[in-house]
Coordinates of C-alpha atoms and ligand atoms in Angstrom, one line a residue:
X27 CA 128.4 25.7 72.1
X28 CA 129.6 22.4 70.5
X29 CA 132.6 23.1 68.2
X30 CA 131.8 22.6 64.6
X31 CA 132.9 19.3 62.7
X32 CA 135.3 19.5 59.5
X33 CA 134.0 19.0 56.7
X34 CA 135.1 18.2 52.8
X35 CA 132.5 18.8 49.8
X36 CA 133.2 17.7 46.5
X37 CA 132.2 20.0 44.5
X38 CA 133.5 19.1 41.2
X39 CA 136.1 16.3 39.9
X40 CA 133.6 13.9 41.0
X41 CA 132.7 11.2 38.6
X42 CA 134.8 12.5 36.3
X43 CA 138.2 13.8 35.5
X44 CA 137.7 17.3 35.2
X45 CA 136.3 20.7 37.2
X46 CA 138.3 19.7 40.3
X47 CA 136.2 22.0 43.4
X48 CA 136.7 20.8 46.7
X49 CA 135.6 23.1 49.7
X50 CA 137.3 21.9 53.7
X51 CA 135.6 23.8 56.2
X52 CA 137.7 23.7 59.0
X53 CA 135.4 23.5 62.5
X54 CA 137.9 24.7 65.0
X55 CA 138.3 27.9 63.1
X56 CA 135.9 28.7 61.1
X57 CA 137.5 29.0 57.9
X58 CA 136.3 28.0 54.4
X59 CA 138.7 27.0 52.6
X60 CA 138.8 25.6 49.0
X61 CA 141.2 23.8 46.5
X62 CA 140.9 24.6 43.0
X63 CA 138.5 25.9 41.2
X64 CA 138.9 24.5 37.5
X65 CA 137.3 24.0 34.3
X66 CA 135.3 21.4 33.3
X67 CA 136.5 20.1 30.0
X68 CA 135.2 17.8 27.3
X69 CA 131.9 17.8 25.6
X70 CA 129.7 20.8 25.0
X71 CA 127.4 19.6 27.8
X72 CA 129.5 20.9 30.1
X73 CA 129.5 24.4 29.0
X74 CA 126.9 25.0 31.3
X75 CA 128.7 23.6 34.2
X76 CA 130.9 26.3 33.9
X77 CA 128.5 29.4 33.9
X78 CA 126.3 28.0 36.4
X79 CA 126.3 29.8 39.5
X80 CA 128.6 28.2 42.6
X81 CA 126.6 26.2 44.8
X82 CA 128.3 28.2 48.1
X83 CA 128.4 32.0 48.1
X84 CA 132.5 32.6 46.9
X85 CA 131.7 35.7 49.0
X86 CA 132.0 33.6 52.2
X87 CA 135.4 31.4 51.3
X88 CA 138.6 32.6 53.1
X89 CA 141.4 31.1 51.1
X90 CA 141.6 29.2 47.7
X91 CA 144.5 26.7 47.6
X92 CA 146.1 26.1 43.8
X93 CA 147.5 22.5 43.1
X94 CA 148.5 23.5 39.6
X95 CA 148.2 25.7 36.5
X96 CA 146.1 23.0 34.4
X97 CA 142.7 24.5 32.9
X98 CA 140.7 21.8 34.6
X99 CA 142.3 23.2 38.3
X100 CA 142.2 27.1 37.4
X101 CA 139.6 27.5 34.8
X102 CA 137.1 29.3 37.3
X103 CA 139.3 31.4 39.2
X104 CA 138.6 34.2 37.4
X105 CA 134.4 33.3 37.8
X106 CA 134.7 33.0 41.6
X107 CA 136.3 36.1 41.6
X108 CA 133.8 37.9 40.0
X109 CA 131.0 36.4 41.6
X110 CA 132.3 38.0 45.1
X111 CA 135.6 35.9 46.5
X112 CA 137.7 38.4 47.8
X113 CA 139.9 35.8 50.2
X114 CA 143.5 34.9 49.9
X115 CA 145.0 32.9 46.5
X116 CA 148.3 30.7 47.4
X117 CA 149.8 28.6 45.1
X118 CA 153.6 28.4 43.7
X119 CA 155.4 31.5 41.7
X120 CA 155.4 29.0 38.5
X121 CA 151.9 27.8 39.1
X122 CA 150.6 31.2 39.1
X123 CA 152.6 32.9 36.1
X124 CA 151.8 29.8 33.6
X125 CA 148.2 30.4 35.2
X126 CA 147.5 33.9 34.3
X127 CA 149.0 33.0 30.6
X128 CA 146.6 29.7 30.5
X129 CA 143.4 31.9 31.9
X130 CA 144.1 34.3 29.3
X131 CA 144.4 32.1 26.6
X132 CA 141.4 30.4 28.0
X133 CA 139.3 33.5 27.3
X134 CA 140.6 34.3 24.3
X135 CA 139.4 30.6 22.7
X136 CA 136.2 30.9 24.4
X137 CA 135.9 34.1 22.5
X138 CA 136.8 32.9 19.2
X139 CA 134.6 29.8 19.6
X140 CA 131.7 31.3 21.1
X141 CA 130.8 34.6 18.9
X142 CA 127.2 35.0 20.0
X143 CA 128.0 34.4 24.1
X144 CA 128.9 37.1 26.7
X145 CA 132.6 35.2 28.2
X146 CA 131.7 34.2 32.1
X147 CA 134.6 36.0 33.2
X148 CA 136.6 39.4 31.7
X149 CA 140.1 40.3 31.6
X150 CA 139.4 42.2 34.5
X151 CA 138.4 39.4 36.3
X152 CA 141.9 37.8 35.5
X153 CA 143.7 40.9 36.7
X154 CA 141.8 41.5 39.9
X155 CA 142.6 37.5 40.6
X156 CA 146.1 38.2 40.2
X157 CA 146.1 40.5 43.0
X158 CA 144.3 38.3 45.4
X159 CA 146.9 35.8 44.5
X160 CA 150.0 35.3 46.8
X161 CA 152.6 32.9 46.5
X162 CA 155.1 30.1 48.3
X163 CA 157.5 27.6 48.5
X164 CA 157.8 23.9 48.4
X165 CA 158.2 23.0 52.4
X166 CA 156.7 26.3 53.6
X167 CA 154.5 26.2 56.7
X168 CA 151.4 28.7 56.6
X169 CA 149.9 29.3 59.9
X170 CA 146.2 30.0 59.0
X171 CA 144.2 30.2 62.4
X172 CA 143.2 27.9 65.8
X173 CA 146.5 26.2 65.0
X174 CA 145.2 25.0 61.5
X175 CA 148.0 25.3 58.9
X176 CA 149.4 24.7 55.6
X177 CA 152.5 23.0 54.0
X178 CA 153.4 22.5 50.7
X179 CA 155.1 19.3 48.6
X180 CA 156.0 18.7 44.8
X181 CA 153.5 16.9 43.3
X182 CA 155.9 16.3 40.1
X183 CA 152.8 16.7 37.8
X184 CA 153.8 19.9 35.9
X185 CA 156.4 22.6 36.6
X186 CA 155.3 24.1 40.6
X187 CA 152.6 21.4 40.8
X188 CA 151.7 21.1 44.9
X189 CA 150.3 18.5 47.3
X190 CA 148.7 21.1 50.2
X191 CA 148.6 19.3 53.8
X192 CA 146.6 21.1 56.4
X193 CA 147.5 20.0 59.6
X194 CA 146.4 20.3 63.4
X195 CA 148.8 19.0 65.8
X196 CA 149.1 15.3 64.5
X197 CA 145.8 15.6 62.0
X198 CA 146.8 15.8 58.4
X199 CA 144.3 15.8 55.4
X200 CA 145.9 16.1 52.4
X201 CA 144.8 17.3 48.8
X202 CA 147.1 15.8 46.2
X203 CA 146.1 17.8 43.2
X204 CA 147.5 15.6 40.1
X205 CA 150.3 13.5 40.4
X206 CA 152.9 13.2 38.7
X207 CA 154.5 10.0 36.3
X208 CA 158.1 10.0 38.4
X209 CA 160.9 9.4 37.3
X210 CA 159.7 12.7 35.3
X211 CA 162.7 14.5 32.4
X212 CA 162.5 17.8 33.9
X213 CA 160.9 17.3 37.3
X214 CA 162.0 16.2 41.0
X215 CA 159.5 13.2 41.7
X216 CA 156.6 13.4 43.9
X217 CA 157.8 13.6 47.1
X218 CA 156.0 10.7 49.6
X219 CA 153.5 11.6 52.2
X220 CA 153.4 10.8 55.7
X221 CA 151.2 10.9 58.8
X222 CA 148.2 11.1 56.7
X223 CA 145.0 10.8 58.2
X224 CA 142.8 11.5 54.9
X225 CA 143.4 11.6 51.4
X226 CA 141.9 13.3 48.5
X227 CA 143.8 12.3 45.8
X228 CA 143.2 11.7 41.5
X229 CA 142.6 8.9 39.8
X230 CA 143.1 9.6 36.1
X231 CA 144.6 6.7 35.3
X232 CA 143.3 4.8 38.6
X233 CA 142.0 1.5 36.7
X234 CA 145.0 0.9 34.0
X235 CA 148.9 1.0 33.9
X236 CA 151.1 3.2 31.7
X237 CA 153.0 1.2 28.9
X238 CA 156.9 0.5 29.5
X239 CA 158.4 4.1 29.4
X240 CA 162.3 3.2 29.0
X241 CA 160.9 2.9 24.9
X242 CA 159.7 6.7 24.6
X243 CA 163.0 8.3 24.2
X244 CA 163.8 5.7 21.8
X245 CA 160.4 5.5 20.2
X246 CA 160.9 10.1 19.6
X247 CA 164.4 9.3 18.3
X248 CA 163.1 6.8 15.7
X249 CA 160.8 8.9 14.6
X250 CA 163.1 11.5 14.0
X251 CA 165.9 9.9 12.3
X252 CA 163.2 8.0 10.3
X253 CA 161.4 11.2 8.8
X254 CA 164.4 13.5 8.5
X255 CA 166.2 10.6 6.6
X256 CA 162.5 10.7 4.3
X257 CA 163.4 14.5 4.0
X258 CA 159.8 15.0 5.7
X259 CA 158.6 17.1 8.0
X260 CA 157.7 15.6 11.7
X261 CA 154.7 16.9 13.2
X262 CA 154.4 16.9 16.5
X263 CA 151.1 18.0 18.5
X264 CA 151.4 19.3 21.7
X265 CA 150.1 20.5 25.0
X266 CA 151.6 23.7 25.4
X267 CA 152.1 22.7 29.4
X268 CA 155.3 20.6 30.4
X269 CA 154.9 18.2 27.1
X270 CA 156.2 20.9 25.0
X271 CA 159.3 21.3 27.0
X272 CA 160.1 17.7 27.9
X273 CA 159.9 17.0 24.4
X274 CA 162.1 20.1 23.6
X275 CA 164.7 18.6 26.1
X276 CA 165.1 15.2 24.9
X277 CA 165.4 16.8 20.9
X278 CA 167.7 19.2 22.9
X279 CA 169.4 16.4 24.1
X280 CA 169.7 14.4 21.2
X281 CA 171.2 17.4 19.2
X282 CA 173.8 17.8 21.9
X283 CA 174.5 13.9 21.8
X284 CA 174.8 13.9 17.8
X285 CA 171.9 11.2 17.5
X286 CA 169.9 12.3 15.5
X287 CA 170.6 14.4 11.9
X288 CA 170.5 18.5 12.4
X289 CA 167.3 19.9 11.2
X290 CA 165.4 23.3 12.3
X291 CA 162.7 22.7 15.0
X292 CA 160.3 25.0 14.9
X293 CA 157.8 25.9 18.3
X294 CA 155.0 27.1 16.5
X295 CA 152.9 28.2 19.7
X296 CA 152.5 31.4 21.3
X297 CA 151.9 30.0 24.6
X298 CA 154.1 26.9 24.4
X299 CA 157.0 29.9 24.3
X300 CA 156.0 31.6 26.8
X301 CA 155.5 28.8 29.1
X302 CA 158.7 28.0 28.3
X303 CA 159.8 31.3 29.5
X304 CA 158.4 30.1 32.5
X305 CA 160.5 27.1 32.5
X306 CA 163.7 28.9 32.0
X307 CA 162.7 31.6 34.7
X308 CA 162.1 28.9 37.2
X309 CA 164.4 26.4 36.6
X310 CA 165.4 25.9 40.3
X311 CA 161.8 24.1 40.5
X312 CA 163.6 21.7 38.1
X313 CA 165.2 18.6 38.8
X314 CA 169.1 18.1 40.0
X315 CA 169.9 16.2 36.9
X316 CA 168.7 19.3 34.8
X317 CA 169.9 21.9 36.3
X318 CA 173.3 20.3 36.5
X319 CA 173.2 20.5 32.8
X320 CA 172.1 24.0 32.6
X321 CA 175.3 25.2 35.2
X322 CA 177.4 23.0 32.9
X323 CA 177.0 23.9 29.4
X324 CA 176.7 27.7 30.9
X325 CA 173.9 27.9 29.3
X326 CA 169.9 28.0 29.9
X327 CA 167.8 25.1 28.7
X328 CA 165.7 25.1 26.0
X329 CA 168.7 27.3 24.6
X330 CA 170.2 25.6 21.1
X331 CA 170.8 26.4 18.0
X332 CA 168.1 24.9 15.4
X333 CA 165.5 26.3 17.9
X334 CA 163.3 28.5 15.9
X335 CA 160.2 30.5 18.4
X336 CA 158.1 31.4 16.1
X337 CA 156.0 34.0 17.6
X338 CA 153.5 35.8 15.1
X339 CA 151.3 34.9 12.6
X340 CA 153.6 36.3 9.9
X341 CA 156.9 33.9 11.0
X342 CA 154.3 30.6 11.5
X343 CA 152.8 31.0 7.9
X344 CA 157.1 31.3 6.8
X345 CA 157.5 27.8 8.4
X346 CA 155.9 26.6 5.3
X347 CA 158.6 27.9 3.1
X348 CA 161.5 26.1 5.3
X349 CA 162.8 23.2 3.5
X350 CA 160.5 19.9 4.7
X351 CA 162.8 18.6 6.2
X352 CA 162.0 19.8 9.7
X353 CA 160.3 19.5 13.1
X354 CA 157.5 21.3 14.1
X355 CA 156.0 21.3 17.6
X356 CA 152.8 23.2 17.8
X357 CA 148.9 23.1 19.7
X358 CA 146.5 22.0 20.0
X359 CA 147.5 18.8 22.2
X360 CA 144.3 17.3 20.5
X361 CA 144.8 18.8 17.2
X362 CA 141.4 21.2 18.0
X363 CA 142.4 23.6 17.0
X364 CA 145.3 25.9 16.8
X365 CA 148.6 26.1 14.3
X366 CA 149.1 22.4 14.6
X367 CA 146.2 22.6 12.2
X368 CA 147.9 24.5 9.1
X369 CA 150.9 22.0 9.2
X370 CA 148.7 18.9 9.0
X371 CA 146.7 20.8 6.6
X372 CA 150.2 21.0 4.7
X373 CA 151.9 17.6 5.8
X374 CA 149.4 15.1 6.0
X375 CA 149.2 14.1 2.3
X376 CA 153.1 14.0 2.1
X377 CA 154.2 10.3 2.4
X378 CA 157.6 11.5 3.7
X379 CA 156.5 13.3 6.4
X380 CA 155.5 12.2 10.0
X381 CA 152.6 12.9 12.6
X382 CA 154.1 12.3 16.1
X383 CA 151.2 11.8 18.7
X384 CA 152.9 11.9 22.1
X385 CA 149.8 13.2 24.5
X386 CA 146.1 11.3 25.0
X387 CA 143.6 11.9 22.2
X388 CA 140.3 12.5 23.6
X389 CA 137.4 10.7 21.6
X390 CA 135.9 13.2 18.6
X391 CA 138.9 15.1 18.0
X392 CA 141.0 15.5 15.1
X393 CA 143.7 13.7 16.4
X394 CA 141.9 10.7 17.8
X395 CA 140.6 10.4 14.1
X396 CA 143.9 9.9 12.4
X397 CA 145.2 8.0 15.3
X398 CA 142.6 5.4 14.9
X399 CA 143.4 5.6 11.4
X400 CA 141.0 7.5 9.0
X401 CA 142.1 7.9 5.6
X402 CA 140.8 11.2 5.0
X403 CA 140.3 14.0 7.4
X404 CA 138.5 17.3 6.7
X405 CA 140.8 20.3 7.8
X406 CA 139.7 24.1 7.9
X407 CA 136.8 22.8 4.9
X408 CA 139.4 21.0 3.2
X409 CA 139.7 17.5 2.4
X410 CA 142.9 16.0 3.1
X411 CA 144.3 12.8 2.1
X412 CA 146.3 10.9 5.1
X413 CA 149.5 9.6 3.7
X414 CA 151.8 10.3 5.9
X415 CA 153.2 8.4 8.7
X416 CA 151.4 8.3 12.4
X417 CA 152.8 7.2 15.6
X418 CA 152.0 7.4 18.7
X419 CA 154.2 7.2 22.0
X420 CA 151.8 6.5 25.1
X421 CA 155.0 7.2 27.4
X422 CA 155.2 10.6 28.1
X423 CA 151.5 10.5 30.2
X424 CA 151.7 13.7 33.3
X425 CA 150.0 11.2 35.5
X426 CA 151.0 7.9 37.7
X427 CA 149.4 5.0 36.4
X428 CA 147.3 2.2 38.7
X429 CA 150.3 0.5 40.2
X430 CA 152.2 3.9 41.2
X431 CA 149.1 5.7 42.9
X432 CA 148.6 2.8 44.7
X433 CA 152.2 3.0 45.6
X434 CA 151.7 6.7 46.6
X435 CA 149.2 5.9 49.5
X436 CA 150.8 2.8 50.9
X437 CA 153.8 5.4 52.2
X438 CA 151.4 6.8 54.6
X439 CA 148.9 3.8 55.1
X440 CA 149.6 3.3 59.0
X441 CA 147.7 6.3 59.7
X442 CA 145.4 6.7 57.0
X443 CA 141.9 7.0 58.3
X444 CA 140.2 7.3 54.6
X445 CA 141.0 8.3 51.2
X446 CA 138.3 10.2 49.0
X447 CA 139.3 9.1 45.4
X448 CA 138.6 12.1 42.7
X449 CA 139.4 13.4 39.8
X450 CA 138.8 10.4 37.9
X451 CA 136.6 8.4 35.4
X452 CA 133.8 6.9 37.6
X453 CA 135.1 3.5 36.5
X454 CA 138.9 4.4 37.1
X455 CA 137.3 6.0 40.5
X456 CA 135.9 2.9 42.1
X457 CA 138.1 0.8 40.6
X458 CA 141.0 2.7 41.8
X459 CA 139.1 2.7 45.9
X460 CA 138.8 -1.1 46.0
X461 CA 142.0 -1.5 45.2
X462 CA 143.1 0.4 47.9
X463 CA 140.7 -1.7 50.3
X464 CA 141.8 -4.7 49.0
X465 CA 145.1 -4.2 48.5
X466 CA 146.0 -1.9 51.7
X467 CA 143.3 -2.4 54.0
X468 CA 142.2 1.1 53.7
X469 CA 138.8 2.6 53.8
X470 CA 138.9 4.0 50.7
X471 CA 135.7 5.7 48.4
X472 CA 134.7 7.6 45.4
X473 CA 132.3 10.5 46.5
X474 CA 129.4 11.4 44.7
X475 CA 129.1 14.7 43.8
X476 CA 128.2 17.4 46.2
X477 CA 128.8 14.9 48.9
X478 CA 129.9 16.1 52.4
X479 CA 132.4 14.3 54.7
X480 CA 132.9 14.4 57.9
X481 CA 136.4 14.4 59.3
X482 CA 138.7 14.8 62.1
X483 CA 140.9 17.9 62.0
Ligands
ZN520 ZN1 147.0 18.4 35.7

C-alpha cells in the first residue's frame, strides 16, 4: 500500500490573529497530531466559533503540542477534552501551570458574562486536561514513532513559550507558536532555527514595525517621577501574562537604582500574583542577566519592599484609602473589565493622576476610548470626566515586528522548502508572505482556512 502523505490543516489562526488549531498528520506513522487548541478572541461573533463542534473527531488525535499559555493558544483545551481527546498533552512546566490558572480564570469570566449560557467546558474538564498533560524541557528530543520526533526551543514570547520541530532524519517542519520581541527584560531571546524545511509561523505584527524600544524604560520612568511628583496616582493596565512582571521589574529596578521617588505599588490582580508566583518558581526559564540579579541580591525577583499583593476584594477596595500618591498595576489589559476598572473609576477625573497604557488597545474597548482621547467615559453606569493624564508606551509589544520575523526565517532559508504564514491579520498575513518571496526567495503563503498542505516528512 502506498505510504500516506503528511499533511498540515489550518484549522484556526487563519485570517486572523486568534484560535490558533493546526492538525500535522504524519504519513509514515500514522499519528495525528495537533498544536494548540486556543480561543478565538475579539468580537461577539466569535462566540460561536468556540462552541462549535471540532471539524476532526478529538477522539482520533494522538498528541496535542502547547506553544504557550496565551488564551488564544489554550482556550479549547479543556473543550477537546471533553469532546473525547484522550491523547498525550506536552508543553513546558511554566506553560502548563500559568495555563491551568488562565483556563480557570477563563471560565470564571465566561460565567460572569454569560448568566443565561451553559459554559462549553467545566472545571472538570480543566482537571481531567491536567492529567493528560505531561511536561518538558527546552532542547529535549521526544521520540514519538516511525522515527518521527519532537524537540523543543524558546520562543521568547512569554515565560516557557516553545517552537516544537518534528523531525525525520533531515526533514524538519516547524511550528513557531508566537515569537517573541528579543532582546526581552526577563526572557533569553528566541533561539534561531535551522535545517528547516517548512515553517508555520505568526504574523501579528507581519505588515508593520515596532516603534524604537530603547525609549520605553525611559518613557515608564517619566511617567513615574512625573505623577508621583503631582502626588497622583499612576494607573497602569495590564495583561496579567509577562507584562505585569516586566513592568514590575523595571519599577523593581528603578527602586533599587534610586530613580525614581519611593511610593507603594500596588498589584491589584488575583492572577497577575499568581502568575507571578509562576515567575518566581520558574526563574531558571529566565534570562542570565536576571537571574544573576536574583543570586546577587540573595533574593527572589519581584521581592521589594513597596510591593503591596493585594489579594481579596477586601484589601483592593483599601487601595483607595492609601494616600494617592501611588502605583497601581491591575487587569484588564484592555480595561474590560476587571479591578483596573474601580481605579479609573476613582482616578480618572484627578488631574494629578496618570493612566499608563503600555499593552495594545483593541478597537471598542475602554481603553482604546481614552487612548484615542474621549473626554468622558461611562464606568460601572457612571459618568466619568477624563482629566487625568494618558500615555501610552507602544514598546513593550510580546511579539517581533516586520523586520525581525523576517529576520527569524532568513537563519534557516537555505533549506526552507515553504513557509505557511498564520496567526495573523489577513493583511499582515499576505503582506508578511510576499515579503518573504521577495525579500528571501522563499515560497512563502497565507493558508486559507481549513486548507490542507501537503508536505514532505
Ligand atoms: Zn501569545
Amino acid at each position: 500500500m502506498a505510504e500516506q502523505k503528511s499533511t498540515i490543516t489550518f484549522y484556526g489562526g487563519v485570517g486572523e490573529v486568534t484560535g490558533a488549531n493546526f492538525l500535522f498528520k504524519d504519513g509514515p506513522s500514522g499519528l495525528s497530531i495537533l498544536v494548540d487548541c486556543g480561543l478565538f478572541q475579539g468580537v461577539k461573533a466569535f462566540d460561536d466559533k468556540n462552541i462549535e463542534a471540532f471539524a476532526y473527531d478529538p477522539k482520533t488525535i494522538d498528541y496535542l503540542f502547547v506553544t504557550h499559555a496565551h488564551l488564544d493558544h489554550i482556550g479549547r483545551i479543556p473543550k477537546l477534552v471533553k469532546d473525547g481527546f484522550n491523547g498525550v498533552i506536552y508543553s513546558t512546566a511554566p506553560t502548563k501551570e500559568i495555563a491551568e490558572i488562565a483556563l480557570a480564570d477563563s471560565l470564571n469570566l465566561f460565567k460572569k458574562e454569560n448568566e443565561d449560557k451553559e459554559p462549553f467546558f467545566s472545571t472538570a474538564d480543566i482537571t481531567k486536561s491536567m492529567e493528560l498533560w505531561k511536561t518538558a524541557e527546552y532542547h529535549e528530543t521526544i521520540n514519538l514513532k516511525e522515527g518521527l520526533r519532537v524537540s523543543l526551543k524558546d520562543a521568547g514570547h512569554i515565560l516557557g513559550s516553545t517552537m516544537f520541530e518534528f523531525a525525520r532524519g533531515e526533514n524538519k517542519l516547524v511550528f513557531t507558536g508566537d515569537l517573541g520581541n528579543s532582546p526581552s527584560p526577563l526572557l533569553y531571546d528566541t533561539e534561531s532555527i535551522k535545517g528547516a524545511n517548512y515553517l508555520v509561523m505568526e504574523s501579528v505584527y507581519g505588515d508593520r514595525n515596532h516603534e524604537d524600544r530603547s525609549e520605553r524604560r525611559n518613557l515608564l520612568e517619566d511617567a513615574i517621577e512625573d505623577t508621583m511628583r503631582a502626588g497622583g496616582t499612576l494607573m497602569i493596565p495590564a495583561f496579567s501574562i509577562e507584562r505585569t512582571q516586566e513592568i514590575l521589574y523595571e519599577i523593581e529596578n528603578m527602586i533599587e537604582e534610586s530613580r525614581i521617588p519611593l511610593a507603594p505599588v500596588f498589584l491589584d490582580s488575583p492572577m497577575g500574583i499568581r502568575v507571578t508566583d509562576i515567575y518566581k518558581k520558574y526563574a531558571r526559564f529566565l534570562n542570565e542577566g536576571v537571574r544573576q540579579q536574583v543570586e546577587e541580591s540573595g533574593d527572589s525577583i519581584f521581592r521589594f519592599a513597596q510591593l503591596h499583593e493585594t489579594l481579596s476584594t477586601d484589601e483592593s477596595k483599601a487601595i483607595f484609602q492609601a494616600n494617592p500618591k501611588k502605583i497601581i498595576l491591575a487587569g484588564s489589559g484592555m480595561s474590560t473589565g476587571g479591578r483596573i476598572l474601580h481605579h479609573e473609576k476613582n482616578y480618572l477625573s484627578d488631574p494629578r493622576s496618570t493612566l499608563l497604557l503600555v499593552g495594545y488597545q483593541q478597537m471598542g474597548s475602554l481603553g482604546r476610548l481614552i487612548q484615542d482621547g474621549v473626554k468622558t467615559v461611562k464606568i460601572m453606569g457612571q459618568e466619568i470626566a477624563v482629566r487625568s493624564q494618558v500615555r501610552v508606551i507602544h514598546g513593550y509589544s510580546a511579539h517581533k515586528d516586520s523586520d525581525h520575523l523576517l529576520e527569524f526565517v532568513d537563519d534557516t532559508k537555505d533549506t526552507l522548502k515553504k513557509v505557511f504564514v498564520v496567526m495573523g491579520e489577513t493583511k499582515a498575513a499576505m503582506f508578511l508572505s510576499q515579503r518573504i518571496r521577495d525579500y528571501l526567495g522563499v515560497l512563502a503563503k497565507a493558508p486559507e482556512a481549513a486548507e490542507v498542505a501537503e508536505i514532505d516528512l
